[in-house]
């Protein structure tokens, strides 16, 4: 009992930490035991010997990217200002966060693998249980280190949690970035060649791209999603504690732990709710299985916070977190003064608040004085409960908005399917137009939350940003409550599943994914608090222009606007890099698959794909990690808040758009393939398949990358702000600071050049006999037929896949006098 009664933050927080820790350990144990005890048919066709190898290759590719980028990031973090103990702790926790992503991804994949070999009906029945295992396991991977850090560091755990969250965000970003080229190659091989050119269903075992498509989807839905949940959970804890403790004292810790524990319980409740309804009502049952725990969890968190937190601001437990004295010069003139001594005067001043507002200006001291008076006028339990409830309601709204887009027989999908009959371009236009409206609605929810919270916070910026994070925690509860929906598409996929359930599960995860992105955007915007606080508290710089770049964080500041522009540019550059990699590897997969079909190979291995993915993915990850240094040292410290705002808003908008567009076009292709609007093999089907592949690539390049990208930018900017501000005020040469930004640019540009000069498949028309069977339509060779091109009977034993050398190789050959580059087999 002494362990609880002597805990400095209070016995209630000690019990909360111990309960959450016990829940996390139980979730990890159950997640390891239950999947291994499922009785499967090991001879089933679903149990593919090569599946584990392909999934392992994807995880290994992302792991190597994490090490290449994470280790230098840990070294740079060690060099940031602070005591030796602080620097070692920050670097160690960043590395620990890097390990959380692959661990969660491996667990998410293991849950899906456990379902292989089960009959279709049993897999459908296990949707809630396996979904609960996957989500609770991901939350447990994040919650266990959070509990340990808070237990030992107590009120000062905020910066340590930020470092942990930054590592988790980098690992999640590496996983998502490396998954994008894999999915592009798999979709191109299975849909463009197998389905469009040879009219083989994507789930047909004869489709040569089916194994790669299945492994890519499992990695995206299980492994990458689990890494996203870990990154978001650790970020919510870090930002919530960092912002909550200064304004809500020990209750700032209570809100964070309460919300995270509720999310864990909501995901666990999913396991006992049925998600499979009667015929014709499958979609309603699936949505109801997520709605019930979301409402229960959200209502429970709101009620608990309203009852647990005091109703008077002066009753908050400031002494437990070392805030028992006023120490700000604006309040005490520099002399630490107990709160009890000044609180009667503050209460008296509140009676004539208008007089104080008219007699003060907008200076830093005056703003601090007014903020302190205003905080004593709020009702803490009410504003916190309303912020949590606002996050729950907005997340439910996002689920409804995006869920309608993913409905296979909804108006959006059918409109895109019908329009595809007139051409693929118009079908894509229909899908993009409808989902753009939905994305605008999701961003409108973000704006609405900000408007309401600005009223709840009574104009106090620090409280407003803390409540913004609380709203993000409320949205996270809704996401965790839809654990079954997040897992449904993986478990109900395949022709052996009933058509109704397959259709219901196809877009079930779209709504929760939109809510997940909304939650991440709210939490990332909360990092503006420490960024702006560091700028306000910084000493004056040596010159006027340096001081303006440090303190002028206003809409009129060119430094801030430059950072905002860099945020938009960051998202576009990351997207451009991933799309170029998808183009290269997708084209290579198409040619390799066509060659394999001509040779009548038993399977298409794509053996060079993992190495090519690492090379293609590196520029995007390096750019995302280095951009805070480029903005902070190149433009000035005031550019970092602009960078965060630009990345968050751009990534959230484009990400929501692409998530909806991909689901719409995929479902449109399935509708046409099922016999409507021309059926399989029609012009409409061909156009819809092209649109499905295009939007799937866009989803993997920005829709899925958006969440870890905005978290990485926000958290790394928070970690970098102390070094950027310190070097701007301690007399460090501006040329040295600019040199750091230039060096970061050179490193990013070098990675870009290395990826851009990689060899790629040659798609020119100068390959003679090779070009015709690989690049011509089947009907163009109708006089011979595909059987007439049985190359096993001729002199050629295999199809050499043409590869275009890199630009540097062609330049070297041109210097030797060669007319054109030779083919590389």
Short mmCIF file of N, CA, C and O in Angstrom, two decimals, residues 465-535:
data_model
loop_
_atom_site.label_atom_id
_atom_site.label_comp_id
_atom_site.label_asym_id
_atom_site.label_seq_id
_atom_site.Cartn_x
_atom_site.Cartn_y
_atom_site.Cartn_z
N UNK A 465 -5.23 25.14 -26.44
CA UNK A 465 -4.45 24.07 -27.07
C UNK A 465 -4.54 22.77 -26.25
O UNK A 465 -4.57 21.68 -26.83
N UNK A 466 -4.59 22.88 -24.92
CA UNK A 466 -4.76 21.69 -24.10
C UNK A 466 -6.11 21.04 -24.36
O UNK A 466 -6.22 19.81 -24.49
N UNK A 467 -7.16 21.85 -24.48
CA UNK A 467 -8.48 21.30 -24.78
C UNK A 467 -8.53 20.72 -26.19
O UNK A 467 -9.28 19.77 -26.44
N UNK A 468 -7.76 21.28 -27.11
CA UNK A 468 -7.69 20.73 -28.46
C UNK A 468 -7.15 19.30 -28.42
O UNK A 468 -7.65 18.41 -29.12
N UNK A 469 -6.14 19.07 -27.60
CA UNK A 469 -5.60 17.72 -27.43
C UNK A 469 -6.63 16.81 -26.77
O UNK A 469 -6.76 15.63 -27.13
N UNK A 470 -7.37 17.33 -25.81
CA UNK A 470 -8.42 16.52 -25.17
C UNK A 470 -9.49 16.11 -26.18
O UNK A 470 -10.01 14.98 -26.12
N UNK A 471 -9.82 17.00 -27.11
CA UNK A 471 -10.76 16.63 -28.17
C UNK A 471 -10.17 15.52 -29.03
O UNK A 471 -10.89 14.60 -29.45
N UNK A 472 -8.87 15.58 -29.30
CA UNK A 472 -8.22 14.50 -30.03
C UNK A 472 -8.27 13.19 -29.28
O UNK A 472 -8.44 12.12 -29.89
N UNK A 473 -8.15 13.24 -27.95
CA UNK A 473 -8.28 12.02 -27.15
C UNK A 473 -9.70 11.45 -27.23
O UNK A 473 -9.88 10.22 -27.27
N UNK A 474 -10.69 12.33 -27.24
CA UNK A 474 -12.07 11.85 -27.41
C UNK A 474 -12.26 11.16 -28.74
O UNK A 474 -12.94 10.12 -28.83
N UNK A 475 -11.66 11.71 -29.81
CA UNK A 475 -11.74 11.06 -31.12
C UNK A 475 -11.03 9.72 -31.12
O UNK A 475 -11.47 8.77 -31.78
N UNK A 476 -9.93 9.60 -30.37
CA UNK A 476 -9.21 8.34 -30.29
C UNK A 476 -10.07 7.25 -29.65
O UNK A 476 -9.98 6.07 -30.04
N UNK A 477 -10.91 7.61 -28.70
CA UNK A 477 -11.82 6.62 -28.09
C UNK A 477 -12.75 6.05 -29.14
O UNK A 477 -13.01 4.83 -29.18
N UNK A 478 -13.26 6.90 -30.02
CA UNK A 478 -14.16 6.44 -31.08
C UNK A 478 -13.43 5.50 -32.03
O UNK A 478 -13.97 4.48 -32.47
N UNK A 479 -12.20 5.83 -32.36
CA UNK A 479 -11.41 4.96 -33.26
C UNK A 479 -11.20 3.59 -32.64
O UNK A 479 -11.39 2.55 -33.30
N UNK A 480 -10.81 3.56 -31.37
CA UNK A 480 -10.58 2.28 -30.70
C UNK A 480 -11.87 1.46 -30.62
O UNK A 480 -11.84 0.23 -30.71
N UNK A 481 -13.00 2.15 -30.48
CA UNK A 481 -14.28 1.43 -30.39
C UNK A 481 -14.68 0.78 -31.71
O UNK A 481 -15.53 -0.10 -31.72
N UNK A 482 -14.09 1.20 -32.81
CA UNK A 482 -14.38 0.60 -34.12
C UNK A 482 -13.31 -0.42 -34.50
O UNK A 482 -12.97 -0.58 -35.68
N UNK A 483 -12.81 -1.14 -33.51
CA UNK A 483 -11.76 -2.14 -33.78
C UNK A 483 -12.25 -3.20 -34.74
O UNK A 483 -11.50 -3.66 -35.62
N UNK A 484 -13.49 -3.63 -34.59
CA UNK A 484 -14.02 -4.65 -35.50
C UNK A 484 -14.11 -4.15 -36.92
O UNK A 484 -13.79 -4.88 -37.87
N UNK A 485 -14.54 -2.92 -37.12
CA UNK A 485 -14.64 -2.35 -38.46
C UNK A 485 -13.27 -2.23 -39.10
O UNK A 485 -13.12 -2.41 -40.31
N UNK A 486 -12.26 -1.89 -38.32
CA UNK A 486 -10.91 -1.77 -38.86
C UNK A 486 -10.36 -3.10 -39.35
O UNK A 486 -9.55 -3.14 -40.28
N UNK A 487 -10.81 -4.21 -38.75
CA UNK A 487 -10.31 -5.52 -39.12
C UNK A 487 -11.23 -6.25 -40.10
O UNK A 487 -10.83 -7.26 -40.70
N UNK A 488 -12.42 -5.73 -40.33
CA UNK A 488 -13.43 -6.46 -41.10
C UNK A 488 -12.99 -6.74 -42.52
O UNK A 488 -13.22 -7.83 -43.06
N UNK A 489 -12.38 -5.75 -43.19
CA UNK A 489 -12.02 -5.92 -44.59
C UNK A 489 -11.04 -7.07 -44.78
O UNK A 489 -11.11 -7.80 -45.78
N UNK A 490 -10.14 -7.27 -43.84
CA UNK A 490 -9.16 -8.36 -43.97
C UNK A 490 -9.79 -9.72 -43.74
O UNK A 490 -9.44 -10.70 -44.40
N UNK A 491 -10.73 -9.80 -42.80
CA UNK A 491 -11.30 -11.09 -42.44
C UNK A 491 -12.47 -11.51 -43.32
O UNK A 491 -12.77 -12.70 -43.41
N UNK A 492 -13.16 -10.55 -43.93
CA UNK A 492 -14.32 -10.87 -44.76
C UNK A 492 -14.00 -10.81 -46.24
O UNK A 492 -14.91 -10.85 -47.06
N UNK A 493 -12.74 -10.73 -46.58
CA UNK A 493 -12.35 -10.64 -47.98
C UNK A 493 -12.25 -12.05 -48.58
O UNK A 493 -11.88 -13.00 -47.91
N UNK A 494 -12.59 -12.17 -49.84
CA UNK A 494 -12.48 -13.45 -50.52
C UNK A 494 -13.81 -13.93 -51.04
O UNK A 494 -14.87 -13.66 -50.45
N UNK A 495 -13.80 -14.69 -52.13
CA UNK A 495 -15.07 -15.15 -52.73
C UNK A 495 -15.83 -16.14 -51.88
O UNK A 495 -17.02 -16.34 -52.08
N UNK A 496 -15.16 -16.79 -50.91
CA UNK A 496 -15.85 -17.78 -50.11
C UNK A 496 -16.75 -17.13 -49.05
O UNK A 496 -17.60 -17.79 -48.46
N UNK A 497 -16.57 -15.83 -48.80
CA UNK A 497 -17.41 -15.11 -47.85
C UNK A 497 -18.72 -14.71 -48.51
O UNK A 497 -18.76 -14.42 -49.70
N UNK A 498 -19.79 -14.68 -47.72
CA UNK A 498 -21.09 -14.28 -48.25
C UNK A 498 -21.00 -12.89 -48.87
O UNK A 498 -20.32 -11.99 -48.35
N UNK A 499 -21.70 -12.70 -49.99
CA UNK A 499 -21.62 -11.45 -50.73
C UNK A 499 -22.05 -10.26 -49.89
O UNK A 499 -21.45 -9.18 -49.96
N UNK A 500 -23.08 -10.43 -49.07
CA UNK A 500 -23.55 -9.33 -48.26
C UNK A 500 -22.52 -8.88 -47.25
O UNK A 500 -22.29 -7.67 -47.07
N UNK A 501 -21.89 -9.83 -46.58
CA UNK A 501 -20.89 -9.48 -45.59
C UNK A 501 -19.65 -8.91 -46.26
O UNK A 501 -19.01 -7.98 -45.74
N UNK A 502 -19.30 -9.44 -47.41
CA UNK A 502 -18.13 -8.93 -48.14
C UNK A 502 -18.34 -7.47 -48.56
O UNK A 502 -17.43 -6.65 -48.45
N UNK A 503 -19.55 -7.17 -49.00
CA UNK A 503 -19.85 -5.79 -49.40
C UNK A 503 -19.86 -4.86 -48.19
O UNK A 503 -19.39 -3.72 -48.27
N UNK A 504 -20.41 -5.34 -47.08
CA UNK A 504 -20.47 -4.50 -45.88
C UNK A 504 -19.08 -4.20 -45.33
O UNK A 504 -18.82 -3.10 -44.84
N UNK A 505 -18.18 -5.19 -45.40
CA UNK A 505 -16.84 -5.01 -44.85
C UNK A 505 -15.92 -4.21 -45.75
O UNK A 505 -14.89 -3.71 -45.29
N UNK A 506 -16.28 -4.08 -47.05
CA UNK A 506 -15.36 -3.47 -48.01
C UNK A 506 -14.97 -2.05 -47.62
O UNK A 506 -13.80 -1.68 -47.71
N UNK A 507 -15.92 -1.25 -47.19
CA UNK A 507 -15.60 0.13 -46.82
C UNK A 507 -15.80 0.42 -45.35
O UNK A 507 -15.92 1.58 -44.95
N UNK A 508 -15.80 -0.62 -44.51
CA UNK A 508 -16.09 -0.42 -43.09
C UNK A 508 -15.01 0.36 -42.37
O UNK A 508 -15.29 1.06 -41.40
N UNK A 509 -13.77 0.27 -42.83
CA UNK A 509 -12.68 0.94 -42.13
C UNK A 509 -12.49 2.39 -42.55
O UNK A 509 -11.69 3.10 -41.94
N UNK A 510 -13.22 2.85 -43.57
CA UNK A 510 -13.01 4.21 -44.06
C UNK A 510 -13.37 5.25 -43.01
O UNK A 510 -12.63 6.22 -42.80
N UNK A 511 -14.52 5.09 -42.36
CA UNK A 511 -14.93 6.04 -41.34
C UNK A 511 -13.97 6.11 -40.17
O UNK A 511 -13.52 7.21 -39.79
N UNK A 512 -13.60 4.99 -39.54
CA UNK A 512 -12.62 5.04 -38.45
C UNK A 512 -11.28 5.61 -38.86
O UNK A 512 -10.62 6.29 -38.08
N UNK A 513 -10.85 5.34 -40.12
CA UNK A 513 -9.58 5.90 -40.58
C UNK A 513 -9.66 7.42 -40.68
O UNK A 513 -8.69 8.13 -40.36
N UNK A 514 -10.81 7.95 -41.11
CA UNK A 514 -10.98 9.40 -41.14
C UNK A 514 -10.97 9.99 -39.73
O UNK A 514 -10.38 11.04 -39.49
N UNK A 515 -11.62 9.30 -38.79
CA UNK A 515 -11.59 9.75 -37.40
C UNK A 515 -10.18 9.69 -36.83
O UNK A 515 -9.79 10.56 -36.03
N UNK A 516 -9.42 8.68 -37.22
CA UNK A 516 -8.03 8.58 -36.78
C UNK A 516 -7.21 9.77 -37.26
O UNK A 516 -6.41 10.35 -36.51
N UNK A 517 -7.42 10.17 -38.51
CA UNK A 517 -6.71 11.31 -39.06
C UNK A 517 -7.15 12.61 -38.38
O UNK A 517 -6.33 13.50 -38.12
N UNK A 518 -8.44 12.72 -38.08
CA UNK A 518 -8.94 13.89 -37.35
C UNK A 518 -8.30 13.98 -35.98
O UNK A 518 -7.86 15.07 -35.55
N UNK A 519 -8.22 12.87 -35.27
CA UNK A 519 -7.59 12.86 -33.95
C UNK A 519 -6.12 13.27 -34.04
O UNK A 519 -5.64 14.08 -33.24
N UNK A 520 -5.41 12.73 -35.04
CA UNK A 520 -4.01 13.10 -35.19
C UNK A 520 -3.82 14.57 -35.50
O UNK A 520 -2.88 15.21 -35.00
N UNK A 521 -4.70 15.14 -36.34
CA UNK A 521 -4.60 16.57 -36.64
C UNK A 521 -4.80 17.43 -35.42
O UNK A 521 -4.08 18.42 -35.20
N UNK A 522 -5.78 17.10 -34.57
CA UNK A 522 -6.03 17.87 -33.35
C UNK A 522 -4.83 17.80 -32.41
O UNK A 522 -4.42 18.81 -31.83
N UNK A 523 -4.27 16.61 -32.26
CA UNK A 523 -3.13 16.45 -31.33
C UNK A 523 -1.90 17.15 -31.88
O UNK A 523 -1.14 17.79 -31.13
N UNK A 524 -1.67 17.06 -33.19
CA UNK A 524 -0.51 17.73 -33.78
C UNK A 524 -0.61 19.24 -33.66
O UNK A 524 0.39 19.92 -33.41
N UNK A 525 -1.81 19.79 -33.82
CA UNK A 525 -1.97 21.24 -33.65
C UNK A 525 -1.68 21.67 -32.21
O UNK A 525 -1.30 22.81 -31.97
N UNK A 526 -1.84 20.75 -31.26
CA UNK A 526 -1.52 21.07 -29.89
C UNK A 526 -0.05 21.38 -29.67
O UNK A 526 0.31 22.10 -28.72
N UNK A 527 0.84 20.89 -30.53
CA UNK A 527 2.27 21.19 -30.38
C UNK A 527 2.59 22.64 -30.67
O UNK A 527 3.72 23.09 -30.39
N UNK A 528 1.64 23.40 -31.21
CA UNK A 528 1.87 24.84 -31.36
C UNK A 528 2.09 25.50 -30.01
O UNK A 528 2.74 26.56 -29.93
N UNK A 529 1.56 24.89 -28.93
CA UNK A 529 1.74 25.45 -27.59
C UNK A 529 3.19 25.58 -27.19
O UNK A 529 3.68 26.68 -26.92
N UNK A 530 3.95 24.47 -27.10
CA UNK A 530 5.36 24.60 -26.72
C UNK A 530 6.17 25.40 -27.73
O UNK A 530 7.15 26.05 -27.34
N UNK A 531 5.81 25.36 -29.00
CA UNK A 531 6.55 26.13 -30.00
C UNK A 531 6.40 27.63 -29.75
O UNK A 531 7.39 28.38 -29.69
N UNK A 532 5.17 28.10 -29.60
CA UNK A 532 4.93 29.52 -29.36
C UNK A 532 5.45 29.96 -28.00
O UNK A 532 5.94 31.08 -27.85
N UNK A 533 5.35 29.08 -27.02
CA UNK A 533 5.87 29.42 -25.69
C UNK A 533 7.38 29.61 -25.71
O UNK A 533 7.91 30.54 -25.09
N UNK A 534 8.09 28.74 -26.45
CA UNK A 534 9.54 28.89 -26.56
C UNK A 534 9.91 30.18 -27.25
O UNK A 534 10.91 30.83 -26.89
N UNK A 535 9.13 30.60 -28.24
CA UNK A 535 9.41 31.87 -28.92
C UNK A 535 9.15 33.06 -28.00
O UNK A 535 9.92 34.03 -27.99
#
